Amino acid sequence: MTITTSAPPARSTPVAIALGFLTGGVIGASLAAFVVGCVIGSVPLCVAGVGLPAVYGLLFLLAVAPRHAREAAVVPRTALAVIESREAVGGAATSDVAVRFDLTVAPDDVPAYRVAFSQDIHLADLPDYRQGVVVVVQYPPDRPWRVRIVKRPTPEWEERAADARLDSAPEPVLVSESSEGCGVGFVRLFGLLLAAAAVVLLFRADLFDGDASDKPQVSSSSTSTSAPSSSSSSSMVVSSAYGTVTLDPNQSFLDRGQLRKAVGLLTKGTEARTALTVVVQDRLLSIVYAPTGSQAPTFDRDSLPYDRFPALVEEARSGLGVSSPKTWQLTVERLTGSLTIRVVVTGAEGTASLEANGQGKVVRRTPAH
């Protein structure tokens, strides 16, 4: 009499739940740290965001290595099986094809059972694995769902397979490897969101200007500067980490000399500080300063080709396929080594950009897409 072995239940053990929460926390913390580090210009935070998953992965491999060694030491059990069905599921572009098998496995000392699994088979060997053919398989005694077809069995088992006639096991239930329970997935997602929120909250002052000590009190002497027109003004905010200048609606940083003058206002009366990034929009200038003692690549703001900026913006707005640009942004940085000036414009046709070197010469154009 043939009996079908039921599938193992989904795993939601305390260990699996704890591991899922830890994995989600590492993923969320590393992603948030990398993004926040890029936004606030913190190189150590960016490095931590990249290095944390690598360290966690190494520790995880070291932790599971003993269990894998024990599993590898288990002598697999050999049995006969009959192919109930097969289906190619991938890998047609290579010499090996991933084939989904449905087998009835008939061990010598336990009832037969059905199992479904995938295994790579060479194209030339596919005719040998037809429906109804008896094959030799191996599986760990404690994990009968991890069945693998033995492509070159011993002569004894090859002779047994040639003479065997096996009955099919009932189909309703297939033995398959236990999967994670939905609780593990929920806990992993919760850990990811919690860790990401914790990183953002930890650096909320740098992200959202929430630290009052970094902001000077609003007054006519510290936040207001005269603009080219006597009837207009610009506002300025300066802290140890950044500086911003905002123009009135009737002004633009594309006006002749306006951008150079605004940069001078941010450094007037303060010690010279090198910049990590300079971001310019039509009426907003932002400069992120390098932290004291930082080894991040910086540049001198006075060395920028300010006279070339209006022409670069105009070329990006009119020559890259954006007929009616709504916004533009010019960014200066040298995080990759050499000074890069990047102009991005956005319109109904999509986003287009161009890049220029430290002298303002265009080196790359990316049309709207």
XYZ file of C-alpha atoms in Angstrom:
369
model
C 0.000 0.000 0.000
C 1.355 3.410 -0.965
C 1.090 6.316 1.522
C 1.728 9.998 0.903
C 3.817 11.906 3.434
C 2.374 15.310 4.317
C 4.319 18.546 3.889
C 6.149 19.989 6.894
C 4.447 22.973 8.518
C 5.626 26.521 7.913
C 8.389 27.624 10.268
C 7.539 30.452 12.667
C 9.707 29.367 15.579
C 11.050 31.965 18.040
C 14.516 31.608 16.517
C 13.178 32.195 12.987
C 11.157 35.200 14.157
C 14.156 36.706 15.975
C 16.374 36.146 12.957
C 13.764 37.710 10.673
C 13.522 40.787 12.890
C 17.322 41.134 13.010
C 17.652 40.730 9.243
C 14.975 43.331 8.589
C 16.622 45.705 11.066
C 20.000 45.388 9.372
C 18.483 46.013 5.930
C 16.478 49.023 7.113
C 19.349 50.555 9.104
C 21.893 50.137 6.304
C 19.616 51.614 3.627
C 18.592 54.534 5.827
C 22.194 55.193 6.915
C 23.428 55.265 3.322
C 20.651 57.597 2.139
C 20.936 59.913 5.147
C 24.723 59.959 4.808
C 24.439 61.043 1.171
C 21.893 63.745 2.034
C 23.844 65.295 4.912
C 27.260 64.652 3.351
C 28.533 62.260 6.036
C 31.073 59.875 4.524
C 31.360 57.707 7.690
C 27.581 57.224 7.690
C 27.632 56.192 4.020
C 30.440 53.727 4.723
C 28.496 52.340 7.695
C 25.437 51.866 5.480
C 27.484 49.819 3.008
C 29.554 47.933 5.574
C 26.777 46.877 7.955
C 25.184 44.288 5.589
C 28.612 42.873 4.756
C 29.495 42.418 8.430
C 26.077 40.922 9.183
C 26.371 38.521 6.257
C 29.814 37.375 7.420
C 28.604 36.808 10.981
C 25.567 34.914 9.680
C 27.760 32.618 7.573
C 30.002 31.932 10.554
C 26.959 31.174 12.719
C 25.399 28.673 10.305
C 28.677 27.056 9.229
C 28.561 24.359 11.982
C 25.007 23.370 11.035
C 25.927 23.166 7.343
C 28.937 21.042 8.255
C 26.708 18.649 10.224
C 24.239 18.407 7.355
C 27.034 17.768 4.855
C 28.339 14.929 7.040
C 25.017 13.051 6.913
C 25.161 10.120 4.508
C 22.372 10.543 1.924
C 19.823 7.794 1.418
C 19.455 6.238 -2.032
C 16.121 5.109 -3.449
C 14.232 4.483 -6.649
C 11.673 6.948 -7.992
C 9.348 7.161 -10.949
C 8.868 10.393 -12.899
C 5.222 11.445 -12.772
C 5.716 14.641 -14.785
C 8.381 17.123 -15.815
C 8.371 20.729 -16.995
C 11.196 22.985 -18.177
C 11.071 26.193 -16.129
C 14.185 28.099 -17.229
C 17.751 28.133 -18.453
C 16.996 27.522 -22.125
C 19.732 29.994 -23.148
C 22.418 27.700 -21.697
C 23.377 24.049 -22.108
C 21.561 23.188 -18.851
C 17.796 23.502 -18.414
C 16.038 23.946 -15.075
C 13.410 21.187 -14.991
C 10.553 20.912 -12.500
C 10.073 17.246 -11.609
C 7.162 15.531 -9.885
C 8.338 12.146 -8.587
C 7.039 9.230 -6.602
C 9.927 8.203 -4.350
C 9.877 4.586 -3.136
C 12.435 3.994 -0.341
C 13.102 0.403 0.693
C 12.166 0.838 4.342
C 9.477 3.568 4.469
C 6.243 4.244 2.555
C 6.429 5.904 -0.851
C 5.711 9.622 -1.143
C 5.344 12.343 -3.757
C 7.815 15.188 -4.078
C 8.197 18.176 -6.404
C 11.540 19.922 -6.967
C 13.687 21.581 -9.632
C 17.041 20.360 -10.957
C 19.306 21.419 -13.819
C 19.495 18.850 -16.597
C 21.733 18.990 -19.667
C 19.828 19.441 -22.928
C 21.265 16.242 -24.376
C 20.075 14.230 -21.347
C 16.453 15.432 -21.341
C 15.148 12.426 -23.346
C 16.394 10.127 -20.553
C 13.969 11.713 -18.064
C 10.598 11.020 -19.631
C 7.334 10.507 -17.785
C 7.168 6.986 -16.359
C 10.938 6.412 -16.335
C 12.389 4.987 -13.108
C 15.415 6.900 -11.842
C 17.781 6.692 -8.883
C 17.538 9.526 -6.351
C 19.279 10.556 -3.153
C 18.069 12.651 -0.218
C 19.094 13.368 3.396
C 17.263 11.021 5.787
C 16.012 13.942 7.899
C 14.992 16.096 4.901
C 13.207 13.821 2.411
C 12.008 16.764 0.324
C 15.584 17.577 -0.769
C 15.561 14.952 -3.489
C 18.173 15.009 -6.253
C 18.269 12.700 -9.260
C 21.520 10.735 -9.466
C 22.692 11.242 -13.036
C 25.329 8.469 -12.915
C 24.233 5.813 -10.397
C 26.314 2.804 -9.465
C 25.902 -0.322 -11.626
C 23.867 -2.014 -8.882
C 21.317 0.815 -8.639
C 21.288 1.265 -12.406
C 20.309 -2.393 -12.792
C 17.613 -2.091 -10.130
C 16.151 0.977 -11.888
C 16.078 -0.852 -15.213
C 14.076 -3.769 -13.777
C 11.818 -1.843 -11.352
C 8.124 -1.166 -11.809
C 6.808 1.438 -9.333
C 3.254 2.476 -8.540
C 2.407 6.152 -8.279
C 1.758 7.571 -4.847
C -1.493 9.531 -4.341
C -1.157 13.085 -5.657
C -3.084 15.423 -3.281
C -0.135 16.180 -0.952
C 3.485 16.683 -2.026
C 6.440 16.687 0.296
C 8.192 20.040 0.023
C 10.706 21.996 2.032
C 9.129 23.965 4.842
C 8.715 27.638 4.095
C 8.737 30.638 6.345
C 5.501 31.441 8.077
C 3.767 34.749 7.415
C 4.715 35.815 10.933
C 8.414 35.807 10.010
C 7.771 38.001 6.985
C 5.720 40.447 9.039
C 8.384 40.661 11.747
C 11.111 41.200 9.145
C 9.149 44.079 7.610
C 8.518 45.554 11.056
C 12.237 45.375 11.887
C 13.133 47.064 8.588
C 10.742 49.970 9.156
C 11.701 50.357 12.815
C 15.441 50.462 12.107
C 15.034 52.901 9.215
C 12.884 55.192 11.364
C 15.438 55.046 14.173
C 18.263 56.181 11.877
C 16.182 59.027 10.446
C 15.170 60.186 13.926
C 18.772 60.008 15.118
C 19.877 62.412 12.387
C 16.679 64.439 12.123
C 18.480 67.636 13.151
C 20.831 67.441 10.175
C 18.071 66.319 7.816
C 15.283 68.716 8.762
C 17.196 71.619 10.338
C 15.619 70.650 13.651
C 18.647 71.636 15.736
C 18.006 75.192 16.893
C 21.672 75.670 17.771
C 22.554 75.423 14.080
C 20.147 78.202 13.092
C 20.790 81.837 13.871
C 17.877 83.878 15.179
C 16.132 85.843 12.462
C 17.262 89.459 12.488
C 18.010 92.163 9.977
C 21.750 91.952 10.655
C 22.217 88.165 10.359
C 19.630 86.867 7.869
C 18.961 89.715 5.505
C 21.313 90.899 2.780
C 20.911 93.492 0.087
C 20.345 92.298 -3.476
C 21.164 94.043 -6.760
C 17.845 95.867 -6.755
C 17.207 98.336 -3.936
C 13.588 97.190 -3.735
C 14.382 93.478 -3.217
C 16.211 91.373 -0.669
C 17.516 87.858 -0.088
C 17.445 85.733 3.076
C 20.452 83.792 4.317
C 20.933 80.986 6.854
C 24.400 79.893 7.940
C 25.369 77.053 10.284
C 28.438 74.927 10.925
C 27.230 72.275 8.480
C 25.586 74.204 5.657
C 24.596 77.563 4.265
C 21.603 78.649 2.192
C 20.572 81.794 0.344
C 17.017 82.326 -0.884
C 16.174 85.061 -3.402
C 12.923 86.968 -3.819
C 10.618 85.935 -6.702
C 11.851 88.761 -8.965
C 15.451 87.483 -8.796
C 17.334 84.480 -10.163
C 20.770 82.996 -9.648
C 21.135 83.059 -13.435
C 21.337 86.876 -13.244
C 24.823 88.136 -13.956
C 27.031 88.044 -10.832
C 24.182 86.994 -8.529
C 25.486 83.508 -7.739
C 29.082 84.600 -7.088
C 27.826 87.363 -4.802
C 25.607 84.938 -2.844
C 28.515 82.539 -2.322
C 30.589 85.446 -1.058
C 27.857 86.388 1.412
C 27.908 82.882 2.903
C 31.641 83.087 3.599
C 31.853 86.741 4.606
C 33.179 87.185 8.135
C 33.712 83.412 8.693
C 36.723 81.151 8.457
C 37.294 79.595 5.059
C 35.568 76.220 4.787
C 35.743 73.831 1.872
C 32.532 72.530 0.345
C 31.250 68.997 -0.183
C 28.425 70.013 -2.520
C 26.938 73.162 -3.999
C 23.332 72.980 -5.188
C 21.756 75.838 -7.156
C 18.137 76.248 -8.210
C 16.494 79.310 -9.711
C 16.159 81.135 -6.381
C 17.826 78.800 -3.863
C 21.520 78.235 -3.188
C 22.674 75.513 -0.754
C 26.238 74.696 0.263
C 27.150 71.679 2.400
C 30.467 72.173 4.223
C 32.975 69.455 4.983
C 33.080 68.528 8.694
C 36.235 69.434 10.574
C 38.876 66.774 10.043
C 36.881 65.058 7.295
C 38.841 63.232 4.575
C 36.004 63.532 2.054
C 36.933 65.068 -1.319
C 36.093 68.809 -1.236
C 36.675 71.848 -3.458
C 37.256 75.581 -3.196
C 34.079 77.519 -3.947
C 36.033 80.458 -5.360
C 37.486 78.216 -8.098
C 34.128 77.417 -9.694
C 33.432 78.670 -13.262
C 30.462 80.846 -12.251
C 30.385 82.623 -15.621
C 29.669 79.290 -17.347
C 26.719 78.304 -15.138
C 23.992 80.297 -16.985
C 25.109 78.883 -20.342
C 25.110 75.319 -18.991
C 21.614 75.724 -17.579
C 20.381 77.254 -20.843
C 21.820 74.377 -22.888
C 20.191 71.817 -20.593
C 16.839 73.598 -20.800
C 16.789 74.049 -24.568
C 19.067 71.425 -26.119
C 18.189 68.106 -24.480
C 14.628 67.530 -25.642
C 12.710 69.244 -22.828
C 10.618 71.828 -24.647
C 8.949 73.334 -21.570
C 11.239 72.765 -18.571
C 9.494 73.279 -15.241
C 12.477 73.007 -12.892
C 16.255 72.939 -13.103
C 19.005 72.165 -10.629
C 22.757 72.580 -10.851
C 24.951 70.469 -8.560
C 28.703 70.724 -8.031
C 30.657 67.939 -6.270
C 33.811 65.891 -6.560
C 32.829 62.729 -4.678
C 34.143 60.626 -7.564
C 37.538 62.368 -7.606
C 37.308 65.082 -10.254
C 35.080 68.150 -10.018
C 31.723 67.527 -11.691
C 29.069 70.078 -12.590
C 25.703 68.447 -13.261
C 22.577 70.219 -14.533
C 19.231 68.387 -14.376
C 16.045 69.751 -15.956
C 12.538 68.307 -15.648
C 9.530 68.871 -17.856
C 6.585 67.189 -19.498
C 8.923 65.116 -21.689
C 10.790 63.718 -18.685
C 14.189 64.414 -17.148
C 17.359 65.418 -18.992
C 20.834 66.209 -17.732
C 24.318 67.232 -18.761
C 27.685 67.040 -17.014
C 30.610 69.433 -17.275
C 34.148 69.396 -15.887
C 35.764 71.889 -13.524
C 36.273 74.394 -16.364
C 32.602 74.298 -17.365
C 33.163 72.244 -20.527
C 30.351 69.789 -21.276
C 31.544 66.165 -21.234
C 28.255 64.244 -21.243
C 24.649 64.873 -22.315
C 21.636 62.731 -21.430
C 18.502 63.664 -23.426
C 14.996 63.555 -21.946
C 13.601 60.110 -21.244
